Short mmCIF file of C-alpha atoms and ligand atoms in Angstrom, two decimals:
data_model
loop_
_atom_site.label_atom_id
_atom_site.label_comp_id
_atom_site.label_asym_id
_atom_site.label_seq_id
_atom_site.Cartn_x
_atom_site.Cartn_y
_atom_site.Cartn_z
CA UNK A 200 188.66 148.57 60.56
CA UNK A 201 190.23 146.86 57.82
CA UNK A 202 188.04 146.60 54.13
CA UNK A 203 190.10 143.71 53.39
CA UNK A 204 187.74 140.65 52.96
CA UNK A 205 187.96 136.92 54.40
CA UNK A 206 188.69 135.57 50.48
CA UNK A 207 191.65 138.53 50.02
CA UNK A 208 193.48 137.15 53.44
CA UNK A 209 192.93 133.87 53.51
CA UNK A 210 194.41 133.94 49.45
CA UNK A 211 197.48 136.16 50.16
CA UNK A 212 197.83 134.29 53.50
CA UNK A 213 198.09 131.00 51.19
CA UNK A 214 200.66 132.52 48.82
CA UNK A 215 202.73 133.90 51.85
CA UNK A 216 202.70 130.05 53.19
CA UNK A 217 203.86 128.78 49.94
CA UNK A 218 206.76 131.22 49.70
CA UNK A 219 207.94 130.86 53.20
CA UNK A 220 207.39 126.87 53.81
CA UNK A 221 207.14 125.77 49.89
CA UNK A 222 203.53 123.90 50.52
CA UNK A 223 200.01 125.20 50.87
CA UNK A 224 198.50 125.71 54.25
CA UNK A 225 195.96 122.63 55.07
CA UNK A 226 192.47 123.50 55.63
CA UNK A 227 192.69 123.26 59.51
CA UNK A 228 195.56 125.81 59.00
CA UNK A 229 192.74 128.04 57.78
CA UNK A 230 190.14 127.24 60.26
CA UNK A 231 192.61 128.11 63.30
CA UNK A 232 194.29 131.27 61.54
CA UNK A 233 190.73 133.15 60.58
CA UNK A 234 188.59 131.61 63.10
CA UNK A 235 186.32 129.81 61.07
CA UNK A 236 183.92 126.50 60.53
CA UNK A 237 185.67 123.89 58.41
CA UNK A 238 182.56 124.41 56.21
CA UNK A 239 183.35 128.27 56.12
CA UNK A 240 187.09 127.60 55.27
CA UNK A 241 186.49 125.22 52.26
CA UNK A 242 184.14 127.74 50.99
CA UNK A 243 186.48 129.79 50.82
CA UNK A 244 188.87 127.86 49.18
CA UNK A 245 186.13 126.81 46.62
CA UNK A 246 185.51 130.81 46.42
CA UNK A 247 189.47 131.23 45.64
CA UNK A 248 189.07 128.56 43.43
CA UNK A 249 186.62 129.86 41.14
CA UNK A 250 188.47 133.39 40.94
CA UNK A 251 191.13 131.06 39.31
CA UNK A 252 193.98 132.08 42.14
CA UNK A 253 194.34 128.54 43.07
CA UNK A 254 193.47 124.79 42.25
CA UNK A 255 192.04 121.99 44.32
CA UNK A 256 193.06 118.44 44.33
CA UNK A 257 190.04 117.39 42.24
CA UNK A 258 187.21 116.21 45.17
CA UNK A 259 189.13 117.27 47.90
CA UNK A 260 189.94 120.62 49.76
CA UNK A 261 193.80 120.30 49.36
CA UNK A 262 195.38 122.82 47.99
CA UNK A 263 197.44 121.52 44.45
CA UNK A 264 198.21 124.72 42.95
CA UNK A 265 198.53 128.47 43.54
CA UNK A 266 199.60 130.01 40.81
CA UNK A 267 202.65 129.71 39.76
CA UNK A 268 203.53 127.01 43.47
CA UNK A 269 203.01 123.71 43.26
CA UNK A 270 202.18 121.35 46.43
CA UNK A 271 203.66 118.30 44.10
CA UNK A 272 206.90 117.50 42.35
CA UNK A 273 206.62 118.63 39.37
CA UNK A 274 209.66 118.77 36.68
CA UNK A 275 210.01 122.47 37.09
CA UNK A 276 212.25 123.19 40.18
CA UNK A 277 212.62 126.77 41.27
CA UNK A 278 215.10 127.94 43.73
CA UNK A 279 214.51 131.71 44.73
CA UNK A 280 215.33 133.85 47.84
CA UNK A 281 217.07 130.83 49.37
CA UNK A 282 214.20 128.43 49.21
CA UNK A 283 213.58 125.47 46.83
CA UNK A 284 209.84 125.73 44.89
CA UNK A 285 208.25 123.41 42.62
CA UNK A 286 206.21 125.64 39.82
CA UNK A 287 203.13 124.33 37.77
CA UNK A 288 204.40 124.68 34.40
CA UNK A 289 207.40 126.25 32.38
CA UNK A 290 205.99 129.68 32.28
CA UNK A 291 205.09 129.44 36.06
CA UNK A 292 208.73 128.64 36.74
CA UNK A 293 209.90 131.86 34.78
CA UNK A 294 207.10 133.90 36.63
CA UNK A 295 208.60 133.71 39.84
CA UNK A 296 211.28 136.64 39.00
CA UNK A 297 208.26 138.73 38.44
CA UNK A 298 206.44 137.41 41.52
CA UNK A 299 209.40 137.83 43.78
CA UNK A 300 209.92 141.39 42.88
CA UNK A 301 213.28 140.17 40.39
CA UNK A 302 215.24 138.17 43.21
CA UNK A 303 217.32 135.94 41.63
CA UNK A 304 215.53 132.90 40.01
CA UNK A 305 217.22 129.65 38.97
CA UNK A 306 215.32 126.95 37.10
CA UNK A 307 216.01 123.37 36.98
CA UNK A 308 214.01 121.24 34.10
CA UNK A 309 213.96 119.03 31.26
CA UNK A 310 213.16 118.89 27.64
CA UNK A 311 209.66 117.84 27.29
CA UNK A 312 210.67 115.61 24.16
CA UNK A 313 214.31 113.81 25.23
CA UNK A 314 214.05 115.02 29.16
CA UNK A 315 218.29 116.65 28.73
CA UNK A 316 218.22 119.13 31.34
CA UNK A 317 217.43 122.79 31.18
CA UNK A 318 219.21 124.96 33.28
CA UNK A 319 217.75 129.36 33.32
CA UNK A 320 218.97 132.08 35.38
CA UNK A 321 216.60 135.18 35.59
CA UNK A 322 218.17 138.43 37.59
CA UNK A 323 217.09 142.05 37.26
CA UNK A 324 214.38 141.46 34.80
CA UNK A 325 215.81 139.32 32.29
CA UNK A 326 217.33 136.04 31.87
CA UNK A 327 221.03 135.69 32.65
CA UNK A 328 221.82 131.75 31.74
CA UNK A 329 219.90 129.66 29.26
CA UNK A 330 221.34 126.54 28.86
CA UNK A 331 220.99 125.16 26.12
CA UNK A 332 220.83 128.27 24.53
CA UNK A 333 218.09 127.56 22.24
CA UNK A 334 215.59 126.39 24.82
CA UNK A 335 212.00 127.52 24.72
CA UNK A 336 208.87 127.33 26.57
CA UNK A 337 205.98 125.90 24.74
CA UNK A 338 202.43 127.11 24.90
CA UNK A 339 200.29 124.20 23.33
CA UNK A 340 197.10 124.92 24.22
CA UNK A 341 195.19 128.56 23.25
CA UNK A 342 194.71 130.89 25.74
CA UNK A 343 191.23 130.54 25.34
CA UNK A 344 191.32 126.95 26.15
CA UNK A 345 194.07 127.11 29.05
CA UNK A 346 190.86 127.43 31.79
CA UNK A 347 188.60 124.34 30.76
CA UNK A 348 191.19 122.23 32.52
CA UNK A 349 194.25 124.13 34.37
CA UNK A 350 195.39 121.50 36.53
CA UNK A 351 195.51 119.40 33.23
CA UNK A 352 196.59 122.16 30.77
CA UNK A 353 199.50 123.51 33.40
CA UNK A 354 200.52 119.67 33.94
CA UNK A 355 200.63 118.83 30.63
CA UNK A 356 200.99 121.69 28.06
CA UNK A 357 203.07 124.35 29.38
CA UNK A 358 206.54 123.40 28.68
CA UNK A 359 210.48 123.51 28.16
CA UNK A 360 212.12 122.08 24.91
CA UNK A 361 215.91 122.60 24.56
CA UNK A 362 215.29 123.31 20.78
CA UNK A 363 212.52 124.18 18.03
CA UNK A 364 213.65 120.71 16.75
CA UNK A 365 212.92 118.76 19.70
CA UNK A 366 209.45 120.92 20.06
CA UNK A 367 209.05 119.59 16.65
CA UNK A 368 210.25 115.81 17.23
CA UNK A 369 207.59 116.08 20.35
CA UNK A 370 203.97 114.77 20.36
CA UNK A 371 202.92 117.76 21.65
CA UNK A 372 203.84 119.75 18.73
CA UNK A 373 200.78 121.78 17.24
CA UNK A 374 200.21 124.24 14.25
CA UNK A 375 201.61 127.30 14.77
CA UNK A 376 197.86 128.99 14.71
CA UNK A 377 196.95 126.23 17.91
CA UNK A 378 200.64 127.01 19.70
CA UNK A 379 203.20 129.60 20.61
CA UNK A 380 206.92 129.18 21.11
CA UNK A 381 208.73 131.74 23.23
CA UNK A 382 211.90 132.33 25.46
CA UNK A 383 212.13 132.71 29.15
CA UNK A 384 212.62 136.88 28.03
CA UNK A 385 208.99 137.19 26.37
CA UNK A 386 207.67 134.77 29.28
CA UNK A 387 208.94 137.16 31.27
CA UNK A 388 207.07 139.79 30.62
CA UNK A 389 203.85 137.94 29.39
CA UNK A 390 204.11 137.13 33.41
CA UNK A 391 204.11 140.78 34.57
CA UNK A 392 201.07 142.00 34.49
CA UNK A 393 199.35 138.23 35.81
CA UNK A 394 202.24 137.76 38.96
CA UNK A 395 203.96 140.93 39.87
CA UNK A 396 201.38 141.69 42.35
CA UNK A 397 200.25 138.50 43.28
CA UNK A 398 201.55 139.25 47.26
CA UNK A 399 199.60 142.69 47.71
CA UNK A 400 196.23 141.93 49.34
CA UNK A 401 193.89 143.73 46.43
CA UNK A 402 195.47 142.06 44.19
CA UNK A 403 193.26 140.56 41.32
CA UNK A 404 193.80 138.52 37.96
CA UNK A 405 193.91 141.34 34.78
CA UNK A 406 190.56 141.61 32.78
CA UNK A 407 190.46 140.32 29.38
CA UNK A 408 190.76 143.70 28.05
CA UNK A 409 194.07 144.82 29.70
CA UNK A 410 195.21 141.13 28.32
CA UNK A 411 194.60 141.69 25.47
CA UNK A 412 196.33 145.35 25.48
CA UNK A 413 199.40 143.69 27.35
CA UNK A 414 199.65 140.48 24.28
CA UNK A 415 199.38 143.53 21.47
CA UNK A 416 202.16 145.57 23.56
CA UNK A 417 204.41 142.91 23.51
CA UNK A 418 203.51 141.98 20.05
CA UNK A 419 201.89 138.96 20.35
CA UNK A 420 198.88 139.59 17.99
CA UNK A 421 197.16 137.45 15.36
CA UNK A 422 194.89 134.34 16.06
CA UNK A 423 196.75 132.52 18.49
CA UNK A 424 196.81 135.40 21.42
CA UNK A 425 192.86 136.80 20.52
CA UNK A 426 190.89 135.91 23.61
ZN1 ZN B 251 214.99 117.44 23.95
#
């Protein structure tokens, strides 16, 4: 007998449905596939929910996101392995290399301040193409404050800017201490550890600790990245 558990399949089974259709399973989906009660299936979703591998569609059981797909346009289009993808945020767009074992990502977005498009290629670990060349993803929100809203805080303050002068032109702009500015590269591998393993069945979200280890490895230290 198998020791995986009803939340383990039913979550991988939900990330394998994004990746081969592009959209989240619906809840009778779930009820058919595992053989459960409605009621048993949205308890599992609310389960999933809580563990912070997906987001609801606030007072509903409709699946919005799973970390890093979206079930809604978004401005962060994501073509990988052949399909198209809309990701959460900027940094979910650049985590799909990771999460796709490095296939070949290309990213379609937009400045957050004058909406010019952004065009990244990511292959064999790295990015290829960033066009402009001084585009960044923005991080406005500490990490400590990214789970008291994530639908809202991936929505709305996870971007692309082409430049540090349109990040600063932006409304979104925050002190440096409040904020971090990086390039698809160190999104990259801030994703690694979070996505890389998001389609084996154990998989689970790191622990503070090995966050915190990861950030300093990288070095991203000082007030900003303390969690
Ligand atoms: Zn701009």
């Amino acid at each position: 007998m198998s020791s995986e558990t009803l939340p383990q399949r039913v979550r991988l089974f939900i990330f394998e449905h994004f990746r081969e259709h592009g959209v989240p399973p619906v809840v009778e989906r779930l009820v058919t596939e595992f053989t459960l009660t409605r009621d048993d299936a949205v308890g599992v979703l609310r389960e999933l929910e809580s563990a912070r591998h997906i987001a609801l569609v606030n007072g509903t059981a409709r699946i919005l996101m799973a970390f890093p797909y979206s079930a809604i346009a978004t401005p962060f289009q994501v073509r990988a392995e052949g399909r198209s993808y809309f990701a959460n945020c900027a940094w979910d767009a650049v985590a799909f290399h990771a999460m796709h074992g490095d296939a070949d990502v290309t990213i379609d977005s937009a400045c957050h301040h004058c909406a010019a498009p952004i065009h990244i290629e990511m292959r064999a670990g790295g990015a290829t193409v960033v066009e402009p060349p001084g585009a960044i993803v923005y991080l406005a929100l500490k990490p400590t404050q990214w789970w008291e809203n994530i639908v809202t805080t991936c929505s709305n303050t996870m971007v692309f800017f082409a430049s540090k002068e349109h990040r600063d032109a932006s409304d979104l702009c925050a002190s440096p201490e409040q904020a971090a500015t990086l390039t698809p590269d160190e999104v990259h591998a801030l994703s690694l550890p979070i996505y890389r393993a998001k389609f084996a069945i154990d998989y689970a979200r790191p622990g503070k600790d090995e966050l915190l280890a990861h950030f300093a490895a990288l070095g991203l230290t000082g007030p900003y990245w303390s969690l």
